[in-house]
């Protein structure tokens, strides 16, 4: 009996890591147009609905204006509007008190988080190694009037983020160097509370980290869905209770 169980476990350890790439491939292929009855593309009956954020109050209008200004002539990579709105919606939906972001860039994702944190009373801890990007981010946060909601950490997030105290993380957003995603997950997953979320940007392009995909799809303590895959792609992972 013990021999059979050991062999089964050994086979699972080989099979499970392969599921991450397969799941992502199925997610992408499911979004390709399916052929119509004569082999051509299936006609689309209605256009994809779109929406924009309507400011609820003057504070939110100020943040949205800062985001719009930040996008004018920007030189650094940032989240798209759809990605940013998803970040805000999820943070507000789970009443996030502590959000940790790895990869500040110039602060556009942080501004979306700030819209949620104004309502939840929470704080964003954001990490970036580039002082030039952080200088722009600080100015964007100042223009939006959200400096009191955001703590900026300058330095290597692999070194600095694990120094956070042991208060639980409600939402972890990974958007730093792609080859480090799996290491960030190992370093910070213990701090994410049960029921918390791990969001990872660029799950479609550029090529996602295969080790990270294996980690989020091969762990029975996690449950992952891929969203907004028509763009850069977002991985949303629940740390099960």
XYZ file of C-alpha atoms in Angstrom:
241
model
C 0.000 0.000 0.000
C 2.755 2.426 0.919
C 4.609 1.587 -2.310
C 1.516 2.374 -4.398
C 0.928 5.703 -2.668
C 4.549 6.718 -3.110
C 4.444 5.924 -6.810
C 1.218 7.895 -7.199
C 2.712 10.869 -5.416
C 5.801 10.616 -7.608
C 3.700 10.620 -10.770
C 1.687 13.618 -9.511
C 4.873 15.578 -8.878
C 5.735 15.154 -12.561
C 2.269 15.800 -13.969
C 1.086 18.754 -11.861
C 3.793 21.263 -12.916
C 2.810 20.646 -16.544
C -0.725 21.818 -15.867
C 0.198 25.497 -15.543
C 1.325 25.914 -19.134
C -1.530 23.734 -20.380
C -4.122 25.780 -18.485
C -2.751 29.028 -19.861
C -2.730 27.606 -23.386
C -6.375 26.551 -23.037
C -7.258 30.019 -21.741
C -5.687 31.663 -24.773
C -7.093 29.222 -27.317
C -10.579 29.600 -25.871
C -10.449 33.282 -26.786
C -9.592 32.659 -30.450
C -12.545 33.020 -32.858
C -14.188 29.674 -33.520
C -14.837 28.688 -37.135
C -18.271 29.260 -38.568
C -20.381 26.591 -40.274
C -18.442 26.894 -43.567
C -14.996 27.018 -42.044
C -14.743 30.799 -41.989
C -14.674 32.954 -38.876
C -17.837 32.876 -36.812
C -19.641 36.217 -37.136
C -19.808 38.406 -34.071
C -23.349 39.528 -33.338
C -22.582 42.332 -30.925
C -19.467 44.367 -30.120
C -17.654 43.815 -26.839
C -19.133 46.163 -24.231
C -16.851 48.881 -22.923
C -17.078 51.260 -19.990
C -15.036 53.945 -18.306
C -14.699 54.936 -14.681
C -17.066 57.743 -13.719
C -15.750 59.691 -10.719
C -17.937 59.360 -7.657
C -16.520 62.414 -5.898
C -13.945 65.168 -6.278
C -11.179 63.020 -4.796
C -11.734 60.279 -7.339
C -11.901 62.837 -10.142
C -8.518 64.186 -9.027
C -6.978 60.696 -9.145
C -8.401 60.006 -12.599
C -7.041 63.334 -13.830
C -3.603 62.427 -12.452
C -3.743 59.085 -14.278
C -4.662 60.815 -17.531
C -1.813 63.309 -17.135
C 0.641 60.514 -16.312
C -0.216 58.763 -19.555
C 0.695 61.785 -21.671
C 4.075 61.049 -23.197
C 4.982 58.375 -20.654
C 8.313 56.590 -21.170
C 7.795 53.672 -18.804
C 5.617 50.572 -18.880
C 2.410 50.732 -16.858
C -0.863 48.872 -16.579
C -3.611 49.507 -19.106
C -6.841 51.211 -18.115
C -8.640 47.852 -18.037
C -5.916 46.321 -15.864
C -5.961 49.291 -13.513
C -9.709 49.236 -13.116
C -9.535 45.534 -12.262
C -6.946 46.256 -9.565
C -9.181 48.897 -8.040
C -12.307 46.750 -8.192
C -10.689 43.722 -6.563
C -9.000 45.735 -3.812
C -12.251 47.477 -2.960
C -14.315 44.277 -3.219
C -12.200 42.458 -0.612
C -11.968 45.584 1.585
C -8.177 45.463 1.353
C -6.357 46.994 4.295
C -2.844 46.128 3.173
C -1.856 46.006 -0.493
C 1.714 45.176 -1.522
C 2.877 46.048 -5.035
C 6.139 44.790 -6.527
C 7.009 47.149 -9.376
C 5.843 50.733 -8.862
C 6.884 52.030 -12.281
C 5.583 55.612 -12.388
C 2.639 54.955 -10.126
C -0.362 54.449 -12.390
C -1.298 51.105 -10.842
C -0.765 52.673 -7.436
C -3.251 55.405 -8.320
C -5.880 52.802 -9.181
C -5.236 51.080 -5.867
C -5.526 54.454 -4.134
C -9.087 54.850 -5.406
C -9.991 51.659 -3.552
C -7.952 52.445 -0.447
C -9.733 55.783 -0.014
C -12.845 53.695 0.652
C -11.319 50.794 2.593
C -9.006 52.850 4.793
C -6.050 50.700 3.768
C -2.448 51.349 2.753
C -0.364 50.493 -0.312
C 3.256 49.410 0.135
C 4.918 49.726 -3.267
C 8.463 48.630 -4.182
C 10.751 49.630 -7.051
C 14.495 49.614 -7.601
C 14.634 52.529 -10.072
C 14.956 55.982 -8.438
C 14.001 57.793 -11.645
C 10.704 55.935 -11.934
C 10.013 56.482 -8.250
C 10.606 60.222 -8.578
C 7.888 60.358 -11.236
C 5.606 58.150 -9.130
C 5.987 60.419 -6.092
C 4.984 63.411 -8.185
C 1.982 61.557 -9.594
C 0.862 60.559 -6.093
C 1.251 64.186 -4.976
C -0.842 65.476 -7.868
C -3.550 62.952 -7.023
C -3.490 63.858 -3.325
C -2.948 60.261 -2.191
C 0.517 60.438 -0.582
C -0.932 59.522 2.799
C -2.248 56.206 1.423
C 1.032 55.013 -0.090
C 4.377 53.950 1.391
C 7.189 53.863 -1.185
C 10.070 51.430 -0.672
C 13.148 52.031 -2.834
C 15.421 49.056 -3.472
C 15.441 45.446 -4.596
C 12.021 44.036 -3.712
C 13.524 40.573 -3.210
C 15.485 42.090 -0.325
C 13.157 44.809 0.927
C 9.682 43.249 0.695
C 10.406 40.328 3.062
C 11.370 42.937 5.682
C 7.716 43.959 6.027
C 6.277 43.185 9.428
C 4.094 40.122 9.777
C 0.750 41.901 9.435
C -1.230 40.035 6.782
C -1.296 41.100 3.146
C -4.791 41.267 1.670
C -3.676 41.734 -1.933
C -0.250 41.135 -3.479
C 0.346 42.571 -6.961
C 3.414 41.326 -8.848
C 4.523 43.458 -11.799
C 8.322 43.498 -11.564
C 10.941 41.573 -13.576
C 9.202 38.517 -14.995
C 11.953 36.018 -14.217
C 11.543 36.798 -10.518
C 7.806 36.103 -10.211
C 8.181 32.629 -8.709
C 10.718 33.872 -6.159
C 8.424 36.741 -5.132
C 5.633 34.241 -4.603
C 7.798 32.027 -2.383
C 9.009 35.022 -0.394
C 5.637 36.663 0.247
C 2.954 33.973 0.028
C 3.333 33.212 3.768
C 2.313 36.826 4.485
C -0.822 36.722 2.314
C -3.842 36.049 4.487
C -6.145 33.099 3.836
C -8.778 34.475 1.472
C -6.291 37.015 0.110
C -5.428 37.550 -3.553
C -2.208 37.377 -5.550
C -2.409 39.254 -8.855
C 0.308 38.862 -11.483
C 0.588 41.103 -14.534
C 1.786 40.046 -18.004
C 0.367 36.544 -18.013
C 0.095 36.671 -21.796
C 2.778 39.046 -22.996
C 5.689 39.197 -22.732
C 6.132 35.470 -22.229
C 5.024 34.586 -18.670
C 7.394 32.905 -16.226
C 6.758 29.129 -16.522
C 7.930 28.456 -12.965
C 5.396 30.961 -11.684
C 2.634 29.344 -13.729
C 3.552 25.957 -12.278
C 3.503 27.394 -8.757
C 0.055 28.988 -8.988
C -1.626 26.121 -10.820
C 0.057 23.163 -9.118
C -0.569 24.066 -5.474
C -3.846 22.742 -4.011
C -3.840 25.631 -1.528
C -4.232 28.102 -4.411
C -6.926 28.660 -7.034
C -6.075 30.632 -10.174
C -8.039 32.308 -12.961
C -6.594 34.212 -15.929
C -8.286 37.509 -16.806
C -8.054 40.187 -19.519
C -6.054 37.834 -21.717
C -6.826 39.885 -24.822
C -4.250 42.345 -23.454
C -1.156 41.776 -21.323
C -3.125 39.346 -19.170
C -3.671 39.114 -15.420
C -3.403 36.047 -13.222
C -5.717 36.149 -10.204
C -4.870 33.616 -7.507
C -6.872 33.003 -4.354
C -5.060 31.753 -1.273
C -7.703 29.361 -0.017
C -9.013 29.650 3.528
